[in-house]
Structures are given as structure tokens and as C-alpha cells.
Amino acid sequence: MKSRARSSGADSRLSVRKSKAEKDPNKPKRPPSAFFVFMEEFRKDYKEKHPNVKQVSVIGKAGGEKWKSLSDDEKAPYVSKAEKLKAEYNKKMDAYNNDPTGGPTASGDSDKSKSEVDEEGDE
């Protein structure tokens, strides 16, 4: 078992937690990978063939096994669709980052955490 360094007070560890940064509702969602593009189609087919299976884990495991068994040629349409979605996402992110009204640059926030900004100031 790993040993832990003890701080002066046990309560100090609890008060260190920071709240999550609020998510911008205008920020574009990340695109799905080729596997997730495949899983969208696979779920529909699997549910048609196995209507009694309601467990997500069973469907996920079956999809993972099927994905592993596919050759690169069989994966190609999903990879190409994922690349198209990623290109669209990159365009949306460029527009989002360069938008003077809605992007993170408008409020003065950057992608760097406060600690990274502080470290730059120390140099």
C-alpha cells in the first residue's frame, strides 16, 4: 500500500478543492472519433437484432469486439466521416475563438490556468 504524506491538518485537504470552471454553452462540442461514429450505427443495428437487451454495457462490449475485428478497409468510411466532422469542428472553433462577442478572448480569459499565467510572471 502506498504511504501518504500527512499535512498539518486533515481538514486542509478538504478546503483545497476548487469548483469546476463553468462551461461556455456557446462552445462547440468536440467531434466523435471514428469508433463513436461506428457505434452510432452499430447501436441501431444491435437493438433491431436484440430488442430484449437493454444494458448499455452489453451493447458497448459487443460494439468494441466488432470494431476490433474490422479491418482497416472496413473502418475507412467511419474514419473519413470522423475526419469530416473534425474539420467542421475546427472551423467552428476558429470562429468561436475569433468571435469578439462570444469567444473566450472577449472576456480576457485564456486557455492557460491561473497557475500557468503566474509561472510566466515569475520568470
Short mmCIF file of N, CA and C in Angstrom, two decimals:
data_model
loop_
_atom_site.label_atom_id
_atom_site.label_comp_id
_atom_site.label_asym_id
_atom_site.label_seq_id
_atom_site.Cartn_x
_atom_site.Cartn_y
_atom_site.Cartn_z
N MET A 1 0.84 -1.18 0.00
CA MET A 1 0.00 0.00 0.00
C MET A 1 0.88 1.24 0.00
N LYS A 2 0.48 2.26 -0.70
CA LYS A 2 1.26 3.48 -0.80
C LYS A 2 1.12 4.30 0.48
N SER A 3 2.20 4.90 0.89
CA SER A 3 2.13 5.77 2.06
C SER A 3 1.89 7.19 1.58
N ARG A 4 1.14 7.90 2.36
CA ARG A 4 0.80 9.28 2.01
C ARG A 4 1.46 10.23 2.98
N ALA A 5 1.91 11.35 2.45
CA ALA A 5 2.47 12.38 3.31
C ALA A 5 1.32 13.09 4.01
N ARG A 6 1.46 13.26 5.29
CA ARG A 6 0.38 13.89 6.06
C ARG A 6 0.60 15.39 6.13
N SER A 7 -0.47 16.12 5.97
CA SER A 7 -0.38 17.56 6.12
C SER A 7 -0.65 17.92 7.58
N SER A 8 -0.49 19.17 7.92
CA SER A 8 -0.65 19.58 9.31
C SER A 8 -2.07 19.37 9.80
N GLY A 9 -3.02 19.49 8.92
CA GLY A 9 -4.41 19.29 9.34
C GLY A 9 -5.17 18.50 8.29
N ALA A 10 -5.99 17.59 8.73
CA ALA A 10 -6.75 16.76 7.79
C ALA A 10 -7.80 17.60 7.05
N ASP A 11 -8.29 18.63 7.72
CA ASP A 11 -9.33 19.46 7.10
C ASP A 11 -8.77 20.33 5.99
N SER A 12 -7.47 20.58 6.00
CA SER A 12 -6.89 21.45 4.98
C SER A 12 -7.01 20.83 3.59
N ARG A 13 -6.99 19.51 3.51
CA ARG A 13 -7.12 18.85 2.21
C ARG A 13 -8.51 19.05 1.64
N LEU A 14 -9.50 19.10 2.52
CA LEU A 14 -10.87 19.24 2.05
C LEU A 14 -11.14 20.65 1.53
N SER A 15 -10.51 21.64 2.12
CA SER A 15 -10.79 23.01 1.72
C SER A 15 -10.02 23.42 0.47
N VAL A 16 -9.12 22.58 -0.01
CA VAL A 16 -8.30 22.91 -1.17
C VAL A 16 -9.09 22.74 -2.47
N ARG A 17 -10.13 21.95 -2.46
CA ARG A 17 -10.88 21.67 -3.68
C ARG A 17 -11.40 22.95 -4.32
N LYS A 18 -11.23 23.00 -5.61
CA LYS A 18 -11.72 24.16 -6.35
C LYS A 18 -12.99 23.76 -7.10
N SER A 19 -13.86 24.70 -7.29
CA SER A 19 -15.06 24.39 -8.05
C SER A 19 -14.71 24.32 -9.53
N LYS A 20 -15.50 23.56 -10.26
CA LYS A 20 -15.24 23.41 -11.69
C LYS A 20 -15.51 24.73 -12.40
N ALA A 21 -14.73 24.97 -13.41
CA ALA A 21 -14.96 26.17 -14.21
C ALA A 21 -16.27 26.00 -14.97
N GLU A 22 -17.02 27.05 -15.08
CA GLU A 22 -18.29 26.96 -15.79
C GLU A 22 -18.04 26.75 -17.28
N LYS A 23 -18.85 25.89 -17.88
CA LYS A 23 -18.71 25.61 -19.30
C LYS A 23 -19.47 26.65 -20.09
N ASP A 24 -18.86 27.05 -21.19
CA ASP A 24 -19.50 28.02 -22.07
C ASP A 24 -20.51 27.28 -22.94
N PRO A 25 -21.79 27.63 -22.86
CA PRO A 25 -22.78 26.93 -23.67
C PRO A 25 -22.63 27.18 -25.17
N ASN A 26 -21.88 28.23 -25.54
CA ASN A 26 -21.70 28.54 -26.97
C ASN A 26 -20.53 27.79 -27.59
N LYS A 27 -19.71 27.17 -26.76
CA LYS A 27 -18.53 26.48 -27.28
C LYS A 27 -18.95 25.22 -28.03
N PRO A 28 -18.41 24.99 -29.22
CA PRO A 28 -18.78 23.80 -30.00
C PRO A 28 -18.37 22.51 -29.29
N LYS A 29 -19.19 21.48 -29.45
CA LYS A 29 -18.87 20.18 -28.86
C LYS A 29 -17.79 19.51 -29.69
N ARG A 30 -16.93 18.73 -29.03
CA ARG A 30 -15.87 18.01 -29.73
C ARG A 30 -16.50 16.95 -30.62
N PRO A 31 -15.86 16.68 -31.75
CA PRO A 31 -16.42 15.69 -32.68
C PRO A 31 -16.17 14.27 -32.19
N PRO A 32 -17.04 13.33 -32.57
CA PRO A 32 -16.81 11.94 -32.17
C PRO A 32 -15.66 11.32 -32.95
N SER A 33 -15.00 10.37 -32.33
CA SER A 33 -13.92 9.64 -33.02
C SER A 33 -14.56 8.64 -33.99
N ALA A 34 -13.72 7.99 -34.79
CA ALA A 34 -14.22 7.01 -35.75
C ALA A 34 -14.98 5.90 -35.03
N PHE A 35 -14.51 5.51 -33.86
CA PHE A 35 -15.18 4.45 -33.10
C PHE A 35 -16.59 4.88 -32.71
N PHE A 36 -16.76 6.10 -32.27
CA PHE A 36 -18.08 6.56 -31.85
C PHE A 36 -19.01 6.74 -33.05
N VAL A 37 -18.46 7.11 -34.18
CA VAL A 37 -19.27 7.18 -35.41
C VAL A 37 -19.76 5.77 -35.74
N PHE A 38 -18.88 4.79 -35.61
CA PHE A 38 -19.24 3.39 -35.83
C PHE A 38 -20.31 2.95 -34.84
N MET A 39 -20.14 3.32 -33.57
CA MET A 39 -21.07 2.88 -32.53
C MET A 39 -22.48 3.42 -32.73
N GLU A 40 -22.62 4.61 -33.30
CA GLU A 40 -23.96 5.15 -33.57
C GLU A 40 -24.73 4.18 -34.46
N GLU A 41 -24.08 3.75 -35.53
CA GLU A 41 -24.71 2.82 -36.47
C GLU A 41 -24.87 1.43 -35.85
N PHE A 42 -23.85 0.99 -35.12
CA PHE A 42 -23.88 -0.35 -34.53
C PHE A 42 -25.01 -0.48 -33.52
N ARG A 43 -25.22 0.55 -32.69
CA ARG A 43 -26.29 0.51 -31.68
C ARG A 43 -27.65 0.28 -32.32
N LYS A 44 -27.91 0.99 -33.41
CA LYS A 44 -29.20 0.85 -34.10
C LYS A 44 -29.38 -0.58 -34.60
N ASP A 45 -28.35 -1.11 -35.25
CA ASP A 45 -28.42 -2.48 -35.78
C ASP A 45 -28.56 -3.50 -34.65
N TYR A 46 -27.81 -3.31 -33.60
CA TYR A 46 -27.82 -4.26 -32.48
C TYR A 46 -29.18 -4.27 -31.79
N LYS A 47 -29.77 -3.09 -31.62
CA LYS A 47 -31.08 -3.01 -30.96
C LYS A 47 -32.18 -3.64 -31.81
N GLU A 48 -32.05 -3.56 -33.14
CA GLU A 48 -33.03 -4.20 -34.02
C GLU A 48 -32.92 -5.72 -33.92
N LYS A 49 -31.69 -6.23 -33.86
CA LYS A 49 -31.48 -7.68 -33.81
C LYS A 49 -31.71 -8.25 -32.41
N HIS A 50 -31.45 -7.44 -31.37
CA HIS A 50 -31.59 -7.89 -29.99
C HIS A 50 -32.46 -6.90 -29.21
N PRO A 51 -33.77 -6.91 -29.44
CA PRO A 51 -34.63 -5.90 -28.79
C PRO A 51 -34.75 -6.09 -27.27
N ASN A 52 -34.44 -7.27 -26.76
CA ASN A 52 -34.58 -7.51 -25.32
C ASN A 52 -33.39 -7.03 -24.51
N VAL A 53 -32.27 -6.77 -25.16
CA VAL A 53 -31.07 -6.33 -24.45
C VAL A 53 -31.19 -4.83 -24.18
N LYS A 54 -31.22 -4.49 -22.89
CA LYS A 54 -31.37 -3.09 -22.51
C LYS A 54 -30.09 -2.55 -21.85
N GLN A 55 -29.14 -3.42 -21.54
CA GLN A 55 -27.94 -2.99 -20.83
C GLN A 55 -26.96 -2.32 -21.79
N VAL A 56 -26.54 -1.13 -21.42
CA VAL A 56 -25.60 -0.37 -22.23
C VAL A 56 -24.26 -1.07 -22.30
N SER A 57 -23.86 -1.69 -21.20
CA SER A 57 -22.55 -2.35 -21.16
C SER A 57 -22.48 -3.51 -22.14
N VAL A 58 -23.56 -4.24 -22.31
CA VAL A 58 -23.56 -5.38 -23.23
C VAL A 58 -23.42 -4.88 -24.67
N ILE A 59 -24.14 -3.82 -24.99
CA ILE A 59 -24.07 -3.25 -26.33
C ILE A 59 -22.67 -2.68 -26.59
N GLY A 60 -22.12 -2.01 -25.59
CA GLY A 60 -20.78 -1.44 -25.72
C GLY A 60 -19.72 -2.50 -25.92
N LYS A 61 -19.82 -3.59 -25.17
CA LYS A 61 -18.84 -4.66 -25.31
C LYS A 61 -18.95 -5.32 -26.68
N ALA A 62 -20.18 -5.53 -27.13
CA ALA A 62 -20.37 -6.13 -28.45
C ALA A 62 -19.83 -5.21 -29.54
N GLY A 63 -20.06 -3.91 -29.40
CA GLY A 63 -19.54 -2.94 -30.36
C GLY A 63 -18.03 -2.90 -30.37
N GLY A 64 -17.42 -2.96 -29.20
CA GLY A 64 -15.96 -2.96 -29.10
C GLY A 64 -15.35 -4.18 -29.76
N GLU A 65 -15.97 -5.35 -29.55
CA GLU A 65 -15.48 -6.57 -30.17
C GLU A 65 -15.60 -6.50 -31.69
N LYS A 66 -16.72 -5.96 -32.15
CA LYS A 66 -16.94 -5.84 -33.59
C LYS A 66 -15.91 -4.88 -34.20
N TRP A 67 -15.66 -3.75 -33.52
CA TRP A 67 -14.70 -2.75 -34.01
C TRP A 67 -13.31 -3.35 -34.11
N LYS A 68 -12.92 -4.13 -33.10
CA LYS A 68 -11.60 -4.76 -33.12
C LYS A 68 -11.46 -5.75 -34.27
N SER A 69 -12.56 -6.40 -34.63
CA SER A 69 -12.50 -7.42 -35.68
C SER A 69 -12.53 -6.82 -37.08
N LEU A 70 -12.88 -5.54 -37.20
CA LEU A 70 -12.93 -4.91 -38.52
C LEU A 70 -11.52 -4.66 -39.05
N SER A 71 -11.38 -4.79 -40.36
CA SER A 71 -10.10 -4.47 -40.99
C SER A 71 -10.04 -2.96 -41.22
N ASP A 72 -8.86 -2.47 -41.61
CA ASP A 72 -8.70 -1.04 -41.87
C ASP A 72 -9.61 -0.58 -43.02
N ASP A 73 -9.80 -1.44 -44.01
CA ASP A 73 -10.68 -1.10 -45.13
C ASP A 73 -12.12 -0.96 -44.68
N GLU A 74 -12.54 -1.82 -43.74
CA GLU A 74 -13.91 -1.74 -43.23
C GLU A 74 -14.11 -0.54 -42.32
N LYS A 75 -13.03 -0.09 -41.67
CA LYS A 75 -13.11 1.08 -40.80
C LYS A 75 -13.03 2.39 -41.57
N ALA A 76 -12.57 2.34 -42.80
CA ALA A 76 -12.31 3.54 -43.60
C ALA A 76 -13.50 4.50 -43.68
N PRO A 77 -14.74 4.03 -43.94
CA PRO A 77 -15.85 5.01 -44.02
C PRO A 77 -16.08 5.76 -42.70
N TYR A 78 -15.87 5.07 -41.58
CA TYR A 78 -16.07 5.71 -40.28
C TYR A 78 -14.95 6.71 -40.00
N VAL A 79 -13.74 6.35 -40.41
CA VAL A 79 -12.60 7.25 -40.22
C VAL A 79 -12.78 8.51 -41.06
N SER A 80 -13.23 8.34 -42.30
CA SER A 80 -13.42 9.50 -43.17
C SER A 80 -14.53 10.41 -42.65
N LYS A 81 -15.60 9.81 -42.15
CA LYS A 81 -16.69 10.62 -41.60
C LYS A 81 -16.21 11.37 -40.35
N ALA A 82 -15.42 10.70 -39.52
CA ALA A 82 -14.89 11.35 -38.33
C ALA A 82 -13.96 12.51 -38.70
N GLU A 83 -13.17 12.33 -39.76
CA GLU A 83 -12.28 13.41 -40.22
C GLU A 83 -13.08 14.61 -40.72
N LYS A 84 -14.18 14.34 -41.43
CA LYS A 84 -15.04 15.43 -41.89
C LYS A 84 -15.63 16.19 -40.70
N LEU A 85 -16.10 15.45 -39.71
CA LEU A 85 -16.67 16.08 -38.52
C LEU A 85 -15.62 16.89 -37.76
N LYS A 86 -14.38 16.39 -37.75
CA LYS A 86 -13.31 17.11 -37.07
C LYS A 86 -12.98 18.40 -37.82
N ALA A 87 -13.01 18.35 -39.15
CA ALA A 87 -12.75 19.55 -39.94
C ALA A 87 -13.83 20.61 -39.68
N GLU A 88 -15.09 20.18 -39.60
CA GLU A 88 -16.18 21.10 -39.29
C GLU A 88 -15.99 21.70 -37.89
N TYR A 89 -15.60 20.84 -36.96
CA TYR A 89 -15.37 21.29 -35.59
C TYR A 89 -14.26 22.33 -35.54
N ASN A 90 -13.17 22.09 -36.28
CA ASN A 90 -12.06 23.05 -36.29
C ASN A 90 -12.50 24.40 -36.85
N LYS A 91 -13.35 24.37 -37.88
CA LYS A 91 -13.87 25.63 -38.43
C LYS A 91 -14.72 26.35 -37.39
N LYS A 92 -15.57 25.59 -36.69
CA LYS A 92 -16.42 26.20 -35.67
C LYS A 92 -15.58 26.76 -34.52
N MET A 93 -14.52 26.03 -34.14
CA MET A 93 -13.67 26.50 -33.06
C MET A 93 -12.91 27.76 -33.45
N ASP A 94 -12.46 27.83 -34.72
CA ASP A 94 -11.79 29.04 -35.19
C ASP A 94 -12.74 30.22 -35.11
N ALA A 95 -13.97 30.00 -35.55
CA ALA A 95 -14.97 31.07 -35.50
C ALA A 95 -15.27 31.43 -34.04
N TYR A 96 -15.35 30.44 -33.19
CA TYR A 96 -15.64 30.67 -31.77
C TYR A 96 -14.51 31.46 -31.10
N ASN A 97 -13.27 31.06 -31.38
CA ASN A 97 -12.12 31.73 -30.76
C ASN A 97 -11.89 33.13 -31.30
N ASN A 98 -12.27 33.39 -32.54
CA ASN A 98 -12.06 34.70 -33.15
C ASN A 98 -13.27 35.61 -33.05
N ASP A 99 -14.37 35.10 -32.50
CA ASP A 99 -15.59 35.88 -32.38
C ASP A 99 -15.43 36.89 -31.25
N PRO A 100 -15.54 38.18 -31.54
CA PRO A 100 -15.33 39.19 -30.49
C PRO A 100 -16.44 39.20 -29.44
N THR A 101 -17.59 38.60 -29.72
CA THR A 101 -18.69 38.66 -28.76
C THR A 101 -18.83 37.41 -27.90
N GLY A 102 -18.48 36.22 -28.44
CA GLY A 102 -18.77 35.01 -27.68
C GLY A 102 -17.58 34.18 -27.29
N GLY A 103 -16.42 34.43 -27.86
CA GLY A 103 -15.27 33.59 -27.62
C GLY A 103 -14.61 33.86 -26.29
N PRO A 104 -13.68 33.01 -25.88
CA PRO A 104 -13.01 33.19 -24.60
C PRO A 104 -12.10 34.40 -24.58
N THR A 105 -11.65 34.88 -25.75
CA THR A 105 -10.76 36.03 -25.79
C THR A 105 -11.51 37.33 -25.48
N ALA A 106 -12.83 37.33 -25.63
CA ALA A 106 -13.61 38.53 -25.37
C ALA A 106 -13.60 38.89 -23.89
N SER A 107 -13.62 37.88 -23.01
CA SER A 107 -13.67 38.15 -21.58
C SER A 107 -12.28 38.28 -20.97
N GLY A 108 -11.24 38.06 -21.78
CA GLY A 108 -9.88 38.18 -21.28
C GLY A 108 -9.33 36.87 -20.77
N ASP A 109 -10.14 35.82 -20.74
CA ASP A 109 -9.67 34.53 -20.29
C ASP A 109 -8.86 33.87 -21.39
N SER A 110 -7.89 33.09 -20.99
CA SER A 110 -7.12 32.35 -21.97
C SER A 110 -7.27 30.86 -21.66
N ASP A 111 -6.64 30.03 -22.50
CA ASP A 111 -6.70 28.60 -22.29
C ASP A 111 -5.79 28.16 -21.15
N LYS A 112 -4.93 29.06 -20.66
CA LYS A 112 -3.99 28.71 -19.61
C LYS A 112 -4.66 28.84 -18.24
N SER A 113 -4.28 27.96 -17.35
CA SER A 113 -4.79 28.05 -16.00
C SER A 113 -4.11 29.22 -15.28
N LYS A 114 -4.64 29.58 -14.15
CA LYS A 114 -4.06 30.71 -13.41
C LYS A 114 -2.64 30.40 -12.97
N SER A 115 -2.37 29.14 -12.65
CA SER A 115 -1.02 28.79 -12.20
C SER A 115 -0.02 28.94 -13.33
N GLU A 116 -0.42 28.60 -14.57
CA GLU A 116 0.48 28.76 -15.71
C GLU A 116 0.77 30.22 -15.97
N VAL A 117 -0.22 31.07 -15.80
CA VAL A 117 -0.04 32.50 -16.01
C VAL A 117 0.89 33.05 -14.93
N ASP A 118 0.71 32.60 -13.68
CA ASP A 118 1.56 33.04 -12.59
C ASP A 118 3.01 32.62 -12.81
N GLU A 119 3.22 31.41 -13.34
CA GLU A 119 4.57 30.94 -13.58
C GLU A 119 5.28 31.80 -14.62
N GLU A 120 4.54 32.26 -15.62
CA GLU A 120 5.14 33.13 -16.64
C GLU A 120 5.55 34.46 -16.04
N GLY A 121 4.78 34.96 -15.10
CA GLY A 121 5.09 36.23 -14.47
C GLY A 121 6.31 36.15 -13.58
N ASP A 122 6.61 34.96 -13.04
CA ASP A 122 7.76 34.78 -12.17
C ASP A 122 9.08 34.79 -12.90
N GLU A 123 9.08 34.53 -14.19
CA GLU A 123 10.31 34.41 -14.97
C GLU A 123 10.98 35.73 -15.21
#
